[in-house]
Coordinates of N, CA and C and ligand atoms in Angstrom, one line a residue:
M682 N 85.7 75.9 107.1 CA 84.3 75.7 106.8 C 83.6 77.0 106.2
K683 N 82.5 76.6 105.5 CA 82.2 77.7 104.8 C 80.6 78.5 105.9
V684 N 80.2 79.7 105.4 CA 79.5 80.5 106.5 C 78.5 81.4 106.0
D685 N 77.2 81.6 106.3 CA 76.6 82.6 105.9 C 76.2 83.8 106.4
D686 N 75.7 85.0 106.1 CA 75.7 86.2 107.1 C 75.2 86.2 108.1
E687 N 73.9 85.1 107.9 CA 73.2 85.3 109.1 C 73.7 84.6 110.4
A688 N 74.8 83.5 110.1 CA 75.3 83.0 111.5 C 76.5 83.7 112.0
V689 N 77.1 84.4 111.0 CA 78.1 85.2 111.5 C 77.6 86.5 112.2
A690 N 76.4 87.4 111.9 CA 75.7 88.4 112.8 C 74.9 87.8 114.0
G691 N 74.7 86.2 113.7 CA 73.9 85.6 115.3 C 75.6 85.5 116.5
L692 N 76.5 85.4 115.7 CA 77.9 85.0 117.1 C 77.8 86.7 117.2
I693 N 77.9 87.5 116.6 CA 78.0 88.6 116.8 C 76.9 89.5 118.3
R694 N 75.8 88.9 118.2 CA 74.4 89.5 118.7 C 74.7 88.8 119.9
R695 N 75.1 87.3 119.9 CA 75.8 87.2 121.4 C 76.5 86.8 121.8
A696 N 77.7 87.1 121.2 CA 79.1 87.0 122.0 C 78.9 88.2 123.1
G697 N 79.7 87.9 124.1 CA 80.2 89.1 125.4 C 81.3 89.9 124.8
R698 N 82.3 89.3 124.5 CA 83.6 89.9 124.0 C 84.2 89.3 122.7
I699 N 84.4 90.5 121.9 CA 84.7 90.5 120.6 C 85.8 90.7 120.7
A700 N 87.3 90.4 119.9 CA 88.5 91.0 119.4 C 88.7 90.9 118.0
V701 N 89.5 91.8 117.3 CA 89.9 91.8 115.8 C 91.7 91.7 116.3
L702 N 92.0 90.5 114.7 CA 93.2 90.7 114.3 C 93.3 91.5 113.4
T703 N 93.4 93.0 112.1 CA 93.4 93.1 110.9 C 94.7 93.1 110.7
G704 N 94.7 93.2 109.5 CA 96.2 93.2 108.7 C 95.7 93.9 106.9
A705 N 96.6 94.0 106.5 CA 96.9 95.0 105.4 C 95.6 94.7 104.4
G706 N 94.7 94.0 104.3 CA 93.6 93.8 103.8 C 92.3 94.9 103.8
I707 N 92.1 95.1 105.1 CA 91.5 96.4 105.8 C 91.7 97.4 104.9
S708 N 93.1 97.9 104.8 CA 93.4 99.0 104.2 C 93.1 99.3 102.7
T709 N 94.0 98.3 102.0 CA 93.7 98.5 100.7 C 92.5 98.5 99.7
A710 N 91.5 98.8 100.5 CA 90.2 99.3 99.6 C 90.0 101.0 100.0
A711 N 91.0 101.7 101.2 CA 91.2 102.7 101.7 C 92.3 103.5 100.5
G712 N 93.2 102.4 99.9 CA 94.4 103.0 99.3 C 95.7 102.9 99.8
I713 N 95.5 102.2 101.0 CA 96.9 102.1 101.3 C 97.5 100.2 100.7
P714 N 98.5 100.9 100.0 CA 98.9 99.2 99.5 C 99.2 98.4 100.7
D715 N 99.6 97.2 100.2 CA 99.8 96.0 100.9 C 101.1 96.0 100.6
F716 N 102.2 96.0 101.8 CA 103.7 96.3 101.8 C 104.3 94.5 100.6
R717 N 103.8 93.6 101.0 CA 104.1 92.7 101.2 C 103.5 92.5 99.5
G718 N 101.9 92.5 99.1 CA 101.1 92.2 97.8 C 101.9 92.7 96.6
P719 N 102.0 91.8 95.5 CA 102.5 92.5 94.2 C 102.4 93.8 94.0
R720 N 101.5 94.2 94.4 CA 100.9 96.1 93.7 C 101.8 96.4 95.3
G721 N 102.9 96.1 96.0 CA 103.2 96.9 97.4 C 103.8 98.5 96.9
L722 N 103.6 99.1 98.1 CA 104.5 100.2 97.6 C 106.5 100.5 97.2
Y723 N 106.7 99.2 97.8 CA 108.4 99.3 97.4 C 108.4 98.6 96.1
V724 N 106.8 98.3 95.2 CA 107.5 97.5 94.0 C 107.2 99.1 93.4
T725 N 106.0 99.4 93.3 CA 105.6 100.6 92.7 C 106.2 101.8 92.6
R726 N 106.9 102.0 93.9 CA 107.6 103.3 94.2 C 109.4 102.5 94.2
Q727 N 109.5 101.8 94.0 CA 111.0 101.8 93.8 C 111.6 101.1 95.6
Y728 N 110.9 101.1 96.6 CA 110.9 100.9 97.8 C 111.6 99.7 98.2
D729 N 112.8 99.1 98.2 CA 112.9 97.9 98.9 C 112.8 97.4 100.2
P730 N 111.8 96.6 100.5 CA 111.4 96.7 102.3 C 112.7 96.1 102.9
E731 N 113.3 95.3 102.2 CA 114.6 94.7 103.0 C 115.6 96.0 103.3
K732 N 115.8 97.2 102.6 CA 116.5 98.3 103.1 C 115.7 99.1 104.1
T733 N 114.2 99.5 103.3 CA 113.7 100.4 104.4 C 113.1 100.1 105.7
F734 N 113.3 99.0 106.0 CA 112.7 98.5 107.1 C 113.8 97.8 107.7
D735 N 114.9 98.0 107.6 CA 116.0 97.2 108.0 C 117.1 98.0 109.0
I736 N 116.8 97.5 110.4 CA 117.7 99.1 111.4 C 119.1 99.1 111.2
D737 N 119.9 98.3 110.6 CA 121.2 98.7 110.4 C 121.2 99.0 109.0
Y738 N 120.3 99.1 108.0 CA 120.9 99.9 106.8 C 119.9 101.4 107.3
F739 N 119.4 101.4 108.3 CA 118.7 103.0 108.6 C 119.6 103.6 109.1
D740 N 120.2 103.1 110.2 CA 121.7 103.7 110.6 C 122.7 103.9 110.2
R741 N 123.0 103.1 109.0 CA 123.9 104.0 108.4 C 123.4 104.8 107.1
D742 N 122.3 104.7 106.8 CA 121.9 105.5 105.6 C 120.4 105.7 105.8
P743 N 119.7 106.8 106.9 CA 118.5 106.8 106.8 C 117.3 107.3 105.6
S744 N 118.2 108.4 104.9 CA 117.8 109.1 104.2 C 116.9 108.2 102.8
Y745 N 117.1 106.9 103.5 CA 116.5 106.2 102.3 C 115.1 105.7 102.6
F746 N 115.0 105.6 104.0 CA 113.9 105.5 104.8 C 112.9 106.7 104.7
F747 N 113.8 107.7 105.3 CA 112.8 108.9 105.0 C 112.0 109.4 103.8
A748 N 113.0 108.5 102.7 CA 111.9 109.0 101.2 C 110.5 108.2 101.5
F749 N 110.9 107.2 101.8 CA 109.6 106.0 101.8 C 109.0 107.1 102.6
A750 N 108.8 107.5 104.1 CA 108.3 107.7 105.1 C 107.6 109.2 104.9
R751 N 108.3 110.0 104.1 CA 107.5 111.4 103.5 C 106.7 111.1 102.4
D752 N 106.8 109.8 101.7 CA 105.5 109.8 100.7 C 104.7 108.7 101.3
F753 N 104.9 107.9 102.1 CA 103.8 107.2 103.5 C 102.7 108.2 104.2
V754 N 103.4 109.0 104.8 CA 102.3 109.9 105.7 C 101.8 111.2 104.8
Q755 N 102.4 111.5 103.3 CA 101.6 112.1 102.3 C 100.4 111.2 102.6
L756 N 100.5 109.5 102.1 CA 99.2 109.1 101.6 C 98.3 109.1 102.7
V757 N 99.2 108.9 104.3 CA 98.3 108.6 105.2 C 97.0 110.0 105.3
E758 N 97.5 111.2 105.3 CA 97.5 112.1 105.3 C 95.9 112.1 104.2
Q759 N 95.8 111.8 103.2 CA 95.1 111.7 102.4 C 93.9 110.9 102.3
V760 N 94.2 109.6 103.2 CA 93.2 108.7 102.9 C 92.5 108.3 104.2
Q761 N 90.9 107.7 103.4 CA 89.9 107.6 104.9 C 89.3 106.7 105.3
P762 N 89.3 106.2 106.5 CA 89.0 104.8 106.8 C 88.2 104.2 106.2
T763 N 88.0 102.5 105.8 CA 86.9 102.1 105.1 C 85.6 101.8 106.1
L764 N 84.8 100.7 105.3 CA 83.3 101.0 105.9 C 83.8 100.1 107.0
T765 N 84.9 98.9 107.0 CA 85.0 98.0 108.2 C 85.7 98.5 109.2
H766 N 86.5 99.6 109.4 CA 87.1 100.2 110.5 C 86.5 101.0 111.2
R767 N 85.2 101.7 110.3 CA 84.2 102.1 110.9 C 83.3 101.7 111.6
F768 N 83.0 100.4 111.1 CA 82.1 99.2 111.4 C 82.8 98.7 113.0
L769 N 83.9 98.3 113.2 CA 84.7 98.1 114.5 C 84.8 99.0 115.3
A770 N 84.5 100.3 114.6 CA 84.5 101.2 116.2 C 83.5 101.6 116.5
M771 N 82.5 101.4 115.9 CA 81.0 101.3 116.0 C 81.1 99.8 117.1
L772 N 81.4 99.1 116.9 CA 81.0 97.9 117.8 C 81.6 97.8 119.1
E773 N 82.9 98.6 119.1 CA 83.7 99.0 120.7 C 82.9 99.9 121.3
E774 N 82.0 101.1 120.7 CA 81.4 101.8 121.0 C 80.1 101.2 122.1
R775 N 79.6 100.7 120.8 CA 78.7 99.3 122.1 C 78.7 98.8 122.4
G776 N 80.0 98.9 123.1 CA 80.8 97.8 124.7 C 80.7 96.3 124.1
K777 N 81.1 96.2 122.5 CA 80.7 94.6 121.9 C 82.6 94.4 122.0
L778 N 83.0 95.2 121.1 CA 84.7 95.0 120.9 C 85.1 95.7 122.4
D779 N 86.4 94.1 122.5 CA 87.4 95.1 123.8 C 88.3 95.6 122.8
A780 N 89.4 95.0 121.8 CA 90.0 96.0 121.3 C 90.2 95.3 120.1
V781 N 91.4 96.4 119.3 CA 91.6 95.9 117.8 C 93.1 95.9 117.9
I782 N 93.7 94.5 117.2 CA 94.7 94.5 117.2 C 95.2 94.5 116.0
T783 N 95.9 95.6 115.4 CA 96.4 95.8 113.9 C 98.1 95.2 113.9
Q784 N 98.0 94.5 112.7 CA 99.6 94.4 111.8 C 99.8 96.0 111.2
N785 N 98.9 96.7 110.8 CA 99.1 98.0 110.2 C 99.8 98.9 110.8
I786 N 100.3 99.9 110.1 CA 101.5 100.9 110.8 C 100.8 102.5 110.6
D787 N 99.4 102.2 109.7 CA 98.5 103.7 108.9 C 97.5 104.2 110.1
G788 N 97.6 104.2 110.9 CA 96.5 104.6 111.8 C 95.1 104.8 111.6
L789 N 94.6 103.9 110.7 CA 93.1 104.2 110.4 C 92.2 103.9 111.4
H790 N 92.5 103.1 112.1 CA 91.7 102.6 113.4 C 91.0 103.6 113.9
Q791 N 92.3 104.5 114.5 CA 91.9 105.5 115.6 C 91.3 106.4 114.4
K792 N 91.5 106.9 113.3 CA 90.7 107.9 112.9 C 89.7 107.7 112.6
A793 N 89.4 106.3 112.7 CA 87.6 105.9 112.2 C 86.9 106.0 114.0
G794 N 87.7 106.1 114.9 CA 87.0 106.5 115.7 C 87.8 105.3 117.6
S795 N 88.3 104.2 116.8 CA 88.7 103.0 117.8 C 89.1 103.8 118.9
K796 N 89.3 103.3 120.1 CA 90.1 103.7 121.3 C 91.2 102.8 121.7
R797 N 91.0 101.6 122.1 CA 92.0 100.5 122.4 C 92.4 100.0 121.4
V798 N 93.4 100.4 120.9 CA 94.1 99.2 119.2 C 95.7 99.6 119.8
I799 N 95.7 98.1 119.6 CA 97.0 97.2 119.8 C 97.8 97.2 118.8
E800 N 99.2 98.1 118.6 CA 99.7 98.3 116.9 C 101.1 97.5 117.4
V801 N 100.7 96.3 117.0 CA 101.8 94.9 117.0 C 102.8 95.3 116.0
H802 N 103.0 96.3 114.8 CA 103.8 96.8 114.0 C 103.8 97.9 114.3
G803 N 103.8 98.9 115.4 CA 104.0 100.4 115.7 C 103.4 100.9 114.8
S804 N 103.8 102.2 114.6 CA 102.9 103.4 113.9 C 103.5 104.4 112.8
V805 N 103.2 105.0 112.2 CA 104.1 106.3 112.0 C 103.5 107.5 112.8
R806 N 102.4 107.3 113.7 CA 101.9 108.3 114.9 C 102.5 108.6 115.7
N807 N 103.4 108.3 115.9 CA 104.8 108.7 117.1 C 106.0 108.1 116.9
G808 N 107.0 109.0 117.4 CA 108.3 108.5 117.4 C 109.5 109.1 118.2
H809 N 110.9 108.2 118.3 CA 111.8 108.6 119.0 C 112.9 108.6 118.9
C810 N 113.6 109.9 119.2 CA 115.3 110.2 118.9 C 115.6 109.0 119.0
R811 N 116.6 108.5 118.2 CA 117.0 107.2 118.5 C 118.4 107.7 119.5
K812 N 119.0 109.0 119.8 CA 120.3 109.0 120.8 C 119.7 109.5 122.1
C813 N 118.8 110.4 122.2 CA 118.4 110.6 123.5 C 117.1 110.1 123.6
R814 N 116.2 109.5 123.2 CA 114.7 109.1 123.6 C 113.5 110.2 123.5
R815 N 113.9 111.0 122.9 CA 113.1 112.2 123.3 C 112.0 111.4 122.3
A816 N 110.1 111.4 122.7 CA 109.4 111.2 122.1 C 108.9 112.1 121.3
Y817 N 108.2 112.2 120.4 CA 107.1 113.1 119.1 C 106.2 112.4 118.9
A818 N 105.3 113.5 119.4 CA 104.0 113.0 118.7 C 103.9 112.9 117.2
Y819 N 102.3 113.1 116.9 CA 102.2 112.7 115.1 C 102.7 114.2 114.5
E820 N 101.8 115.3 115.2 CA 101.8 116.5 114.3 C 103.5 117.0 114.0
E821 N 104.3 116.8 115.6 CA 105.6 117.2 115.4 C 106.6 116.1 114.6
L822 N 106.1 114.9 114.7 CA 107.1 113.9 113.6 C 106.6 113.8 111.9
K823 N 105.5 114.6 111.8 CA 105.0 114.9 110.3 C 105.6 115.7 109.5
A824 N 105.6 117.0 110.6 CA 106.9 118.5 110.1 C 107.8 117.9 109.9
K825 N 108.5 117.2 111.0 CA 109.5 116.7 110.5 C 109.7 116.1 109.2
V826 N 109.1 115.0 109.3 CA 109.7 113.8 108.2 C 109.4 114.8 106.5
L827 N 108.0 115.9 106.9 CA 108.0 116.1 105.4 C 109.0 117.0 105.3
S828 N 109.3 118.3 105.9 CA 110.3 119.1 106.0 C 111.7 119.2 105.9
Q829 N 112.2 118.1 106.7 CA 113.9 117.3 106.7 C 114.2 116.2 106.0
E830 N 115.1 116.3 105.2 CA 115.5 115.3 104.3 C 115.7 113.6 105.4
I831 N 116.3 114.7 106.7 CA 116.0 113.2 107.7 C 115.8 114.0 108.9
A832 N 114.6 113.3 109.4 CA 114.1 114.2 110.4 C 115.4 114.0 112.2
R833 N 115.1 115.3 112.5 CA 116.2 115.7 113.4 C 115.9 116.0 114.9
C834 N 116.3 115.6 116.2 CA 115.8 115.9 117.3 C 115.9 117.2 117.9
D835 N 114.8 117.8 117.9 CA 115.0 119.1 118.4 C 116.2 119.3 120.0
S836 N 116.4 118.1 120.7 CA 117.5 118.7 121.7 C 118.7 117.6 121.8
C837 N 119.1 116.8 120.7 CA 120.6 116.4 120.5 C 121.0 116.4 118.7
S838 N 119.8 116.6 118.3 CA 120.1 116.5 117.0 C 120.5 115.2 116.3
G839 N 120.1 114.0 117.1 CA 120.0 112.6 117.1 C 118.8 112.6 116.0
I840 N 118.7 111.3 116.0 CA 117.7 111.0 114.5 C 116.5 110.4 114.9
V841 N 115.1 111.4 114.5 CA 113.9 110.3 115.0 C 113.2 109.3 113.9
K842 N 113.0 108.6 114.9 CA 112.5 107.1 114.1 C 111.7 107.1 114.6
P843 N 110.5 107.2 113.4 CA 108.9 106.5 113.6 C 109.1 105.0 114.2
D844 N 108.1 105.2 115.3 CA 107.6 103.9 116.3 C 107.4 102.8 115.0
I845 N 107.7 102.5 114.2 CA 107.5 101.5 113.3 C 108.4 100.4 113.5
V846 N 107.7 98.7 114.0 CA 109.1 97.8 113.9 C 109.1 97.4 112.7
F847 N 110.8 97.8 113.0 CA 111.3 97.5 111.7 C 112.0 95.5 111.8
F848 N 112.0 95.2 110.6 CA 112.9 93.7 110.5 C 114.3 93.7 111.8
G849 N 113.6 92.9 112.9 CA 114.7 92.6 113.4 C 114.6 93.2 114.6
E850 N 113.3 93.9 115.0 CA 113.0 94.6 116.1 C 112.3 93.8 116.5
A851 N 111.9 94.0 117.7 CA 110.8 93.1 118.8 C 109.3 93.8 118.3
V852 N 108.5 92.9 118.1 CA 106.7 93.3 118.1 C 106.5 94.1 119.2
Q853 N 105.3 95.2 119.1 CA 104.9 95.3 120.1 C 103.4 94.9 120.8
G854 N 103.5 95.0 122.5 CA 102.0 94.3 122.8 C 101.4 92.9 122.5
M855 N 102.3 92.4 122.1 CA 102.4 90.5 122.1 C 101.6 90.0 123.3
A856 N 102.3 90.6 124.7 CA 101.6 89.9 125.6 C 100.2 90.4 125.9
E857 N 100.2 91.8 125.6 CA 98.7 92.4 126.2 C 97.8 91.6 125.0
A858 N 97.9 91.6 123.6 CA 96.9 91.1 122.2 C 96.5 89.5 123.0
S859 N 97.5 88.6 123.4 CA 97.4 87.2 123.3 C 96.4 87.0 124.8
R860 N 96.7 88.4 125.7 CA 95.7 88.2 127.0 C 94.5 88.6 126.0
V861 N 94.3 89.4 125.4 CA 93.0 90.0 124.9 C 91.9 88.9 124.1
A862 N 93.3 88.5 123.6 CA 92.4 87.3 122.3 C 91.6 85.8 123.3
G863 N 92.7 85.7 124.4 CA 92.4 85.0 125.7 C 90.8 85.1 125.9
Q864 N 90.5 86.4 126.7 CA 89.4 86.6 127.1 C 88.5 86.9 126.4
T865 N 88.0 86.7 124.3 CA 87.1 86.5 123.8 C 86.1 85.6 123.7
D866 N 85.2 85.9 123.5 CA 84.5 84.5 122.7 C 84.2 84.6 121.7
L867 N 84.6 85.5 120.7 CA 84.5 85.8 119.3 C 85.3 86.3 118.8
F868 N 86.3 86.2 118.1 CA 87.9 86.3 117.2 C 87.7 86.8 115.9
F869 N 87.4 87.8 115.2 CA 88.0 87.9 114.1 C 89.4 88.3 113.6
V870 N 89.5 87.5 112.4 CA 91.0 88.0 111.8 C 90.3 88.7 110.0
I871 N 90.3 89.9 110.7 CA 90.4 90.8 108.8 C 91.4 91.0 107.6
G872 N 91.6 90.5 106.6 CA 92.5 91.2 105.8 C 93.8 90.8 106.2
S873 N 93.8 89.3 106.6 CA 94.8 88.8 107.0 C 95.3 87.4 106.3
S874 N 96.7 87.4 105.8 CA 96.8 85.9 105.2 C 97.3 85.6 106.3
L875 N 97.8 85.5 107.3 CA 98.6 84.9 108.7 C 99.6 84.7 108.2
T876 N 100.3 84.9 107.5 CA 101.8 84.8 106.9 C 102.9 86.0 108.4
V877 N 102.6 86.4 108.7 CA 103.6 87.3 109.2 C 103.4 86.9 111.0
H878 N 104.5 86.4 111.6 CA 104.8 85.9 112.8 C 105.4 87.0 113.6
P879 N 105.3 87.4 114.9 CA 104.5 86.4 115.6 C 102.7 86.4 115.9
A880 N 102.6 88.1 114.9 CA 101.0 88.4 115.2 C 100.5 87.1 114.4
A881 N 100.6 86.1 113.6 CA 99.8 85.2 113.1 C 99.4 84.2 114.2
S882 N 99.8 84.1 114.5 CA 99.5 83.0 115.7 C 98.3 83.5 117.2
L883 N 98.3 84.8 116.9 CA 96.9 85.3 117.5 C 95.8 84.4 118.0
P884 N 95.3 84.2 116.6 CA 93.8 83.3 116.6 C 94.1 82.3 117.7
E885 N 96.0 81.3 117.7 CA 95.5 80.0 118.6 C 95.0 80.5 120.1
Y886 N 95.7 82.0 120.1 CA 95.1 82.1 121.6 C 93.7 81.9 121.7
A887 N 93.0 82.5 120.7 CA 91.3 83.0 121.0 C 90.5 82.1 121.8
G888 N 89.8 82.7 122.8 CA 89.2 82.0 123.6 C 87.2 81.3 123.0
G889 N 87.1 81.5 121.8 CA 86.1 81.1 121.3 C 86.4 81.0 119.9
Q890 N 84.8 80.9 119.1 CA 84.7 80.8 117.8 C 86.4 81.9 117.1
V891 N 86.3 81.3 116.1 CA 87.5 82.2 115.4 C 86.8 82.1 113.8
V892 N 86.7 83.6 113.6 CA 85.9 84.0 112.2 C 87.0 84.6 111.1
V893 N 87.9 84.1 110.2 CA 88.5 84.5 109.1 C 88.0 85.5 108.0
V894 N 88.2 86.7 107.8 CA 87.8 87.4 106.6 C 88.3 87.7 105.7
N895 N 89.0 86.7 104.7 CA 90.2 87.6 104.0 C 89.8 86.9 102.3
Q896 N 90.7 87.7 101.1 CA 90.2 87.5 100.1 C 91.6 86.8 100.1
G897 N 91.4 85.1 99.8 CA 92.8 84.7 99.2 C 93.1 83.0 100.4
L898 N 94.2 82.7 100.3 CA 95.1 82.3 100.7 C 95.0 82.4 102.6
V899 N 94.7 81.7 103.3 CA 94.7 81.7 104.7 C 96.3 80.5 105.3
E900 N 97.0 81.2 105.9 CA 98.1 80.0 106.1 C 97.7 79.5 107.6
S901 N 97.8 78.6 107.6 CA 98.0 77.4 108.9 C 96.4 77.6 109.3
A902 N 95.2 77.7 108.3 CA 93.9 78.0 108.8 C 93.5 76.8 109.6
S903 N 92.9 76.7 111.0 CA 92.5 75.9 111.6 C 90.9 75.1 110.8
P904 N 90.3 74.0 110.7 CA 89.2 73.3 110.2 C 88.3 73.9 111.1
E905 N 88.2 74.3 112.4 CA 86.9 74.5 112.9 C 87.0 76.4 113.1
W906 N 88.0 77.0 112.3 CA 87.5 78.8 111.8 C 86.5 79.0 111.4
L907 N 85.7 79.8 110.8 CA 84.6 80.0 109.9 C 85.7 80.8 109.1
R908 N 85.2 81.2 107.7 CA 86.3 81.1 106.7 C 85.1 82.3 105.8
I909 N 84.9 83.2 105.4 CA 84.8 84.2 104.3 C 85.6 84.9 103.6
D910 N 85.8 84.2 102.2 CA 86.4 84.2 101.4 C 86.4 85.5 100.3
E911 N 86.5 86.6 101.0 CA 85.9 88.2 100.2 C 86.9 89.4 100.7
P912 N 86.3 90.2 100.0 CA 87.0 91.5 100.7 C 85.8 91.8 102.3
A913 N 86.7 92.5 103.2 CA 86.0 93.1 104.1 C 85.0 94.2 104.4
D914 N 84.7 94.8 103.2 CA 83.5 96.2 102.9 C 82.6 95.6 102.7
P915 N 82.4 94.4 101.2 CA 80.7 94.3 101.1 C 80.4 93.2 102.3
F916 N 81.2 92.4 102.9 CA 80.9 91.6 104.1 C 80.7 92.6 105.1
F917 N 81.0 92.9 105.4 CA 80.9 93.5 106.6 C 79.4 94.9 106.6
A918 N 79.2 95.1 104.6 CA 78.1 96.3 105.1 C 77.1 95.4 105.0
R919 N 77.1 94.5 105.0 CA 75.8 93.2 105.1 C 75.7 93.0 106.5
I920 N 76.6 92.6 107.1 CA 76.6 92.3 108.8 C 76.1 93.4 109.3
A921 N 76.3 94.5 109.1 CA 76.4 96.0 109.7 C 74.3 96.1 109.5
A922 N 74.4 96.0 108.3 CA 72.8 95.6 108.1 C 71.8 95.2 108.7
K923 N 72.5 93.7 108.7 CA 71.9 92.5 109.7 C 71.8 93.1 111.3
L924 N 72.6 93.7 111.9 CA 72.6 94.2 112.9 C 72.0 95.5 113.0
G925 N 71.3 96.0 112.1 CA 70.7 97.6 112.3 C 71.6 98.6 112.5
M926 N 72.9 98.3 112.1 CA 74.1 99.6 112.3 C 74.1 100.1 110.8
Ligands
ZN530 ZN1 117.8 113.4 121.0

């Protein structure tokens, strides 16, 4: 169903509880490439995602992943959150937004000021030793990733893996994410074509109206969802103006 800006602004004004699911499309405007898109990092920089995010390959040859991780951490350090990231942080601050559920691993929601962020594919902001499970916070992890060919644990010399969900690993926080979705009366999908499961099934749990803001095709979209086929930033810039934000 097509929809105009005023209708969406009205939904936000009336909503008691809002949650969002964000995908790569929200961060491409910040300069983070879409891993799966045609101009993804693995294509431009020759990283094969099947190897980069494969846990068995990681255990055989972690240097391949850490070459990617060095580039990615440097990129994440440089980029700034987009208008849409900041808009969502403001909605939360105003008590309108319950949580951001994200498929992204770039930490840009937290950088924008969002407090409750459910990262179903993990993130580069934390890491754990594969051997002794010692936890590493971002600054320590970053220093290791940037200065060591393979990040090593200070306690046991085991390999420290950033908490990104690899292929074959369980996604994180899905129970919490589906609970949050079920409690809302307005659920946005932003910058996701809903191709990666199980996160793609979250809109089905939504208690109220679903609004999808994504440029391009969206898989298995329900006819009851409102659909905005354009990039997130120009759309939410207009919505923010209507809401006086
Ligand atoms: Zn260790």
